[in-house]
Amino acid sequence: MIIAQISDTHIALDTPDTGQRLQDFQSVIADINALDPAPDVIVHTGDIVHNGREDEYAAAASILEQAHAPVYVMVGNKDDRPNLRAAFSGSGYLDEGSQFIDYAVEDFSLRLIMLDTLSPGDNRGDFCAERISRLTDMIDAEGSRPIVVFTHHPPFEVTVGPDPIHYRDLEAMSDLREALRQSGRVAGVFCGHVHRATSGDIEGIPATVMSAVSTTLRKGEYPPHMTARPVYQVHRFAPDGQFVTETRIAGKPSQIVA
Ligand SMILES: [Fe+2]
């Protein structure tokens, strides 16, 4: 199974870099569409838009509509649950019966579980008892296939950048880690939020963070020829039960948008 992960596109319509953010998003979708073999699925791990506005979601949705593979979205700290839900309600995969935007995707050889770590008004993540319960129910709903989990805020200590912990309290992060460990079937956890690539470990489960797609918001050093070239990741599930992750550079050097 091949999963293309994109994250932190932060679409905004009234900033000096509006055009660049849109271009970065379009570039990664075009690059994903050209992959051979094609990915089975595209997952956006949150911060789709920057201010949670309806018009921002409309712009983001119009770009995602260009994708050839099925797309699944989830919330980051900059997202707005009601407006995201409204923009993607036609997709059919969002659970309309919960305030949380968490769900399982059962259409593939791996089960995909998308988590909602949003804490409205706070850039840090949260994972309350209700979300633990919902995660446990999703894990227990099917017992044979491996699981891959997507979450905006990484539930492990991040050793790059200024903030090692991205949850409001350590107990919430610890509870999430324990729920994932207990399942015994989570093959990998893929995250966003930090805007730079890194990796970690969740009680023995390998976990990674991808950089932000938005070239104007990503952190870390990039060589000059990559200034306006967004990156994203492709996770290929190998026969040995492990993921092999490729970081791809999209776009062309000339695509700097004034
Ligand atoms: Fe972000």
Tab-separated table of C-alpha atoms and ligand atoms in Angstrom:
chain	number	residue	atom	x	y	z
A	1	MET	CA	0.000	0.000	0.000
A	2	ILE	CA	1.254	3.477	-0.889
A	3	ILE	CA	0.196	6.504	1.150
A	4	ALA	CA	0.980	10.094	0.131
A	5	GLN	CA	1.000	12.392	3.149
A	6	ILE	CA	0.615	16.153	2.901
A	7	SER	CA	0.343	18.555	5.828
A	8	ASP	CA	0.228	22.158	6.975
A	9	THR	CA	-0.804	23.868	3.768
A	10	HIS	CA	-2.169	26.815	5.832
A	11	ILE	CA	-4.239	28.255	3.012
A	12	ALA	CA	-4.947	31.940	3.672
A	13	LEU	CA	-6.432	34.401	1.213
A	14	ASP	CA	-5.230	37.759	2.510
A	15	THR	CA	-1.554	37.412	3.340
A	16	PRO	CA	1.455	38.528	1.267
A	17	ASP	CA	2.278	34.873	0.546
A	18	THR	CA	-1.269	33.781	-0.363
A	19	GLY	CA	-0.219	32.942	-3.918
A	20	GLN	CA	2.784	30.934	-2.780
A	21	ARG	CA	0.733	28.850	-0.331
A	22	LEU	CA	-1.771	28.032	-3.068
A	23	GLN	CA	1.047	27.252	-5.501
A	24	ASP	CA	2.793	24.964	-3.002
A	25	PHE	CA	-0.438	23.047	-2.418
A	26	GLN	CA	-1.101	22.707	-6.156
A	27	SER	CA	2.485	21.600	-6.788
A	28	VAL	CA	2.342	18.691	-4.352
A	29	ILE	CA	-1.005	17.498	-5.712
A	30	ALA	CA	0.398	17.631	-9.266
A	31	ASP	CA	3.487	15.677	-8.170
A	32	ILE	CA	1.348	13.062	-6.393
A	33	ASN	CA	-0.833	12.722	-9.491
A	34	ALA	CA	2.287	11.952	-11.533
A	35	LEU	CA	3.597	9.219	-9.198
A	36	ASP	CA	4.074	5.835	-10.842
A	37	PRO	CA	2.886	3.627	-9.328
A	38	ALA	CA	0.122	5.880	-8.095
A	39	PRO	CA	-0.589	6.098	-4.372
A	40	ASP	CA	-3.647	4.313	-3.018
A	41	VAL	CA	-4.587	7.262	-0.879
A	42	ILE	CA	-3.667	10.832	0.057
A	43	VAL	CA	-3.902	11.943	3.696
A	44	HIS	CA	-3.771	15.590	4.774
A	45	THR	CA	-2.643	15.698	8.394
A	46	GLY	CA	-4.119	19.064	9.284
A	47	ASP	CA	-3.706	22.827	9.262
A	48	ILE	CA	-5.377	22.713	5.889
A	49	VAL	CA	-6.204	26.400	6.217
A	50	HIS	CA	-4.777	29.151	8.410
A	51	ASN	CA	-7.834	30.912	9.852
A	52	GLY	CA	-10.558	28.278	9.707
A	53	ARG	CA	-12.609	30.347	7.242
A	54	GLU	CA	-15.171	29.011	4.792
A	55	ASP	CA	-13.533	30.733	1.822
A	56	GLU	CA	-10.161	29.255	2.747
A	57	TYR	CA	-11.689	25.768	2.859
A	58	ALA	CA	-13.347	26.364	-0.504
A	59	ALA	CA	-9.938	27.209	-2.012
A	60	ALA	CA	-8.325	24.167	-0.372
A	61	ALA	CA	-11.118	21.835	-1.445
A	62	SER	CA	-10.862	23.027	-5.052
A	63	ILE	CA	-7.166	22.063	-5.064
A	64	LEU	CA	-7.804	18.693	-3.441
A	65	GLU	CA	-10.476	17.982	-6.059
A	66	GLN	CA	-7.648	17.818	-8.597
A	67	ALA	CA	-6.165	14.766	-6.851
A	68	HIS	CA	-6.562	11.451	-8.650
A	69	ALA	CA	-6.299	9.292	-5.518
A	70	PRO	CA	-8.908	9.380	-2.749
A	71	VAL	CA	-8.189	12.132	-0.209
A	72	TYR	CA	-8.820	12.082	3.544
A	73	VAL	CA	-8.508	15.168	5.710
A	74	MET	CA	-8.229	15.807	9.425
A	75	VAL	CA	-7.967	18.778	11.764
A	76	GLY	CA	-4.920	20.709	12.912
A	77	ASN	CA	-4.826	23.480	15.477
A	78	LYS	CA	-5.533	26.121	12.815
A	79	ASP	CA	-8.570	24.284	11.488
A	80	ASP	CA	-12.197	24.896	12.427
A	81	ARG	CA	-14.221	21.749	12.933
A	82	PRO	CA	-17.622	23.023	11.657
A	83	ASN	CA	-16.184	24.757	8.605
A	84	LEU	CA	-13.938	21.823	7.738
A	85	ARG	CA	-16.864	19.462	8.150
A	86	ALA	CA	-19.036	21.629	5.908
A	87	ALA	CA	-16.382	21.841	3.214
A	88	PHE	CA	-15.796	18.073	3.112
A	89	SER	CA	-19.251	16.791	4.079
A	90	GLY	CA	-19.770	15.448	0.571
A	91	SER	CA	-16.861	13.055	0.996
A	92	GLY	CA	-18.960	10.672	3.050
A	93	TYR	CA	-16.213	9.591	5.452
A	94	LEU	CA	-16.723	12.080	8.294
A	95	ASP	CA	-18.675	10.886	11.329
A	96	GLU	CA	-21.560	13.357	11.550
A	97	GLY	CA	-22.566	12.024	14.969
A	98	SER	CA	-19.572	13.353	16.885
A	99	GLN	CA	-18.080	16.749	17.557
A	100	PHE	CA	-14.676	15.197	16.847
A	101	ILE	CA	-13.271	14.706	13.369
A	102	ASP	CA	-11.830	11.258	13.952
A	103	TYR	CA	-12.605	8.202	11.870
A	104	ALA	CA	-11.352	4.917	10.480
A	105	VAL	CA	-10.946	4.118	6.785
A	106	GLU	CA	-11.571	0.446	5.991
A	107	ASP	CA	-11.119	0.403	2.197
A	108	PHE	CA	-7.479	-0.719	2.065
A	109	SER	CA	-5.152	-3.529	3.104
A	110	LEU	CA	-4.131	-1.359	6.044
A	111	ARG	CA	-6.682	0.260	8.298
A	112	LEU	CA	-6.271	4.039	8.496
A	113	ILE	CA	-7.257	5.777	11.727
A	114	MET	CA	-7.415	9.561	11.745
A	115	LEU	CA	-7.285	11.303	15.119
A	116	ASP	CA	-8.581	14.687	16.255
A	117	THR	CA	-6.060	16.339	18.592
A	118	LEU	CA	-7.534	19.829	18.286
A	119	SER	CA	-7.849	21.985	21.387
A	120	PRO	CA	-9.757	25.076	20.156
A	121	GLY	CA	-7.943	28.315	20.896
A	122	ASP	CA	-4.696	26.541	21.750
A	123	ASN	CA	-1.876	25.696	19.359
A	124	ARG	CA	-1.044	22.653	21.438
A	125	GLY	CA	-2.875	19.365	21.106
A	126	ASP	CA	-5.226	17.583	23.465
A	127	PHE	CA	-6.612	14.078	23.774
A	128	CYS	CA	-9.445	13.783	26.284
A	129	ALA	CA	-11.055	10.662	27.755
A	130	GLU	CA	-13.826	10.705	25.136
A	131	ARG	CA	-11.278	10.667	22.336
A	132	ILE	CA	-9.377	7.831	24.022
A	133	SER	CA	-12.636	5.885	24.143
A	134	ARG	CA	-13.392	6.619	20.494
A	135	LEU	CA	-9.869	5.557	19.486
A	136	THR	CA	-10.177	2.302	21.429
A	137	ASP	CA	-13.528	1.578	19.775
A	138	MET	CA	-12.058	2.209	16.318
A	139	ILE	CA	-9.088	-0.059	17.028
A	140	ASP	CA	-11.330	-2.820	18.373
A	141	ALA	CA	-13.764	-2.650	15.440
A	142	GLU	CA	-11.560	-4.931	13.330
A	143	GLY	CA	-8.894	-7.268	14.585
A	144	SER	CA	-6.920	-8.694	11.703
A	145	ARG	CA	-5.286	-5.970	9.646
A	146	PRO	CA	-2.385	-3.674	10.591
A	147	ILE	CA	-3.277	-0.099	11.466
A	148	VAL	CA	-1.655	3.177	10.500
A	149	VAL	CA	-2.524	6.236	12.580
A	150	PHE	CA	-2.506	9.870	11.485
A	151	THR	CA	-2.480	12.697	13.995
A	152	HIS	CA	-1.699	16.397	13.627
A	153	HIS	CA	0.183	16.833	16.914
A	154	PRO	CA	3.028	14.301	17.342
A	155	PRO	CA	2.522	12.276	20.548
A	156	PHE	CA	6.215	11.958	21.285
A	157	GLU	CA	9.050	14.175	22.430
A	158	VAL	CA	10.269	16.182	19.439
A	159	THR	CA	13.993	16.777	19.553
A	160	VAL	CA	14.137	19.458	16.842
A	161	GLY	CA	12.801	22.990	17.228
A	162	PRO	CA	12.020	24.916	20.384
A	163	ASP	CA	9.163	22.809	21.785
A	164	PRO	CA	9.692	19.148	22.698
A	165	ILE	CA	6.087	18.565	23.828
A	166	HIS	CA	3.138	19.508	21.610
A	167	TYR	CA	0.290	18.539	23.949
A	168	ARG	CA	-1.289	20.683	26.633
A	169	ASP	CA	-0.370	18.186	29.305
A	170	LEU	CA	1.829	15.152	29.458
A	171	GLU	CA	-0.960	12.959	30.808
A	172	ALA	CA	-3.101	13.410	27.687
A	173	MET	CA	-0.132	12.559	25.487
A	174	SER	CA	0.722	9.587	27.674
A	175	ASP	CA	-2.857	8.257	27.511
A	176	LEU	CA	-2.807	8.479	23.719
A	177	ARG	CA	0.535	6.681	23.538
A	178	GLU	CA	-0.718	3.935	25.823
A	179	ALA	CA	-3.884	3.392	23.750
A	180	LEU	CA	-1.764	3.005	20.616
A	181	ARG	CA	0.664	0.630	22.331
A	182	GLN	CA	-2.095	-1.548	23.773
A	183	SER	CA	-3.562	-2.251	20.359
A	184	GLY	CA	-0.445	-4.174	19.362
A	185	ARG	CA	-1.314	-3.627	15.697
A	186	VAL	CA	-0.252	-0.054	14.916
A	187	ALA	CA	2.498	-0.233	12.284
A	188	GLY	CA	3.227	3.490	12.134
A	189	VAL	CA	2.103	6.956	13.210
A	190	PHE	CA	2.374	9.904	10.819
A	191	CYS	CA	2.088	13.490	12.035
A	192	GLY	CA	2.360	17.166	11.064
A	193	HIS	CA	2.295	20.398	13.077
A	194	VAL	CA	6.013	20.920	13.722
A	195	HIS	CA	6.701	22.260	10.187
A	196	ARG	CA	9.981	20.372	10.012
A	197	ALA	CA	10.706	16.713	9.479
A	198	THR	CA	11.642	14.513	12.388
A	199	SER	CA	10.986	11.083	13.786
A	200	GLY	CA	10.302	9.456	17.112
A	201	ASP	CA	8.949	6.443	18.875
A	202	ILE	CA	5.651	5.653	20.565
A	203	GLU	CA	6.294	2.773	22.941
A	204	GLY	CA	8.036	0.894	20.138
A	205	ILE	CA	5.834	2.150	17.284
A	206	PRO	CA	7.819	4.181	14.712
A	207	ALA	CA	6.474	7.696	14.256
A	208	THR	CA	7.395	10.526	11.908
A	209	VAL	CA	6.594	14.193	11.381
A	210	MET	CA	6.641	15.658	7.880
A	211	SER	CA	7.558	19.232	7.070
A	212	ALA	CA	4.938	21.832	6.187
A	213	VAL	CA	3.906	21.864	2.530
A	214	SER	CA	3.844	25.667	2.746
A	215	THR	CA	7.361	26.779	1.804
A	216	THR	CA	6.895	30.138	3.511
A	217	LEU	CA	6.004	28.540	6.846
A	218	ARG	CA	8.242	25.494	7.048
A	219	LYS	CA	11.103	25.528	9.518
A	220	GLY	CA	14.706	24.493	9.121
A	221	GLU	CA	17.363	25.082	6.514
A	222	TYR	CA	16.719	24.344	2.842
A	223	PRO	CA	19.192	24.900	-0.001
A	224	PRO	CA	18.526	27.863	-2.340
A	225	HIS	CA	17.223	25.717	-5.203
A	226	MET	CA	14.450	24.470	-2.886
A	227	THR	CA	13.295	27.911	-1.708
A	228	ALA	CA	9.920	27.637	-3.422
A	229	ARG	CA	9.767	23.873	-3.814
A	230	PRO	CA	7.400	22.185	-1.343
A	231	VAL	CA	8.112	18.754	0.077
A	232	TYR	CA	5.781	15.948	1.027
A	233	GLN	CA	6.154	12.293	1.940
A	234	VAL	CA	5.251	8.936	0.442
A	235	HIS	CA	4.947	6.019	2.861
A	236	ARG	CA	5.199	2.574	1.282
A	237	PHE	CA	4.187	-0.395	3.413
A	238	ALA	CA	6.731	-3.148	2.829
A	239	PRO	CA	6.123	-6.915	3.066
A	240	ASP	CA	8.113	-7.044	6.319
A	241	GLY	CA	5.421	-4.955	8.016
A	242	GLN	CA	7.456	-1.745	8.119
A	243	PHE	CA	6.995	1.541	6.324
A	244	VAL	CA	9.637	2.935	3.983
A	245	THR	CA	9.248	6.699	3.740
A	246	GLU	CA	10.376	8.841	0.813
A	247	THR	CA	10.500	12.627	1.015
A	248	ARG	CA	9.711	14.123	-2.372
A	249	ILE	CA	10.436	17.606	-3.699
A	250	ALA	CA	7.610	19.026	-5.812
A	251	GLY	CA	7.421	21.974	-8.150
A	252	LYS	CA	10.088	23.715	-10.168
A	253	PRO	CA	12.698	26.274	-9.032
A	254	SER	CA	11.005	28.970	-11.135
A	255	GLN	CA	7.709	28.691	-9.278
A	256	ILE	CA	8.330	31.503	-6.791
A	257	VAL	CA	5.104	33.514	-6.632
A	258	ALA	CA	5.487	37.232	-6.023
B	1	FE	FE	0.790	24.111	11.004
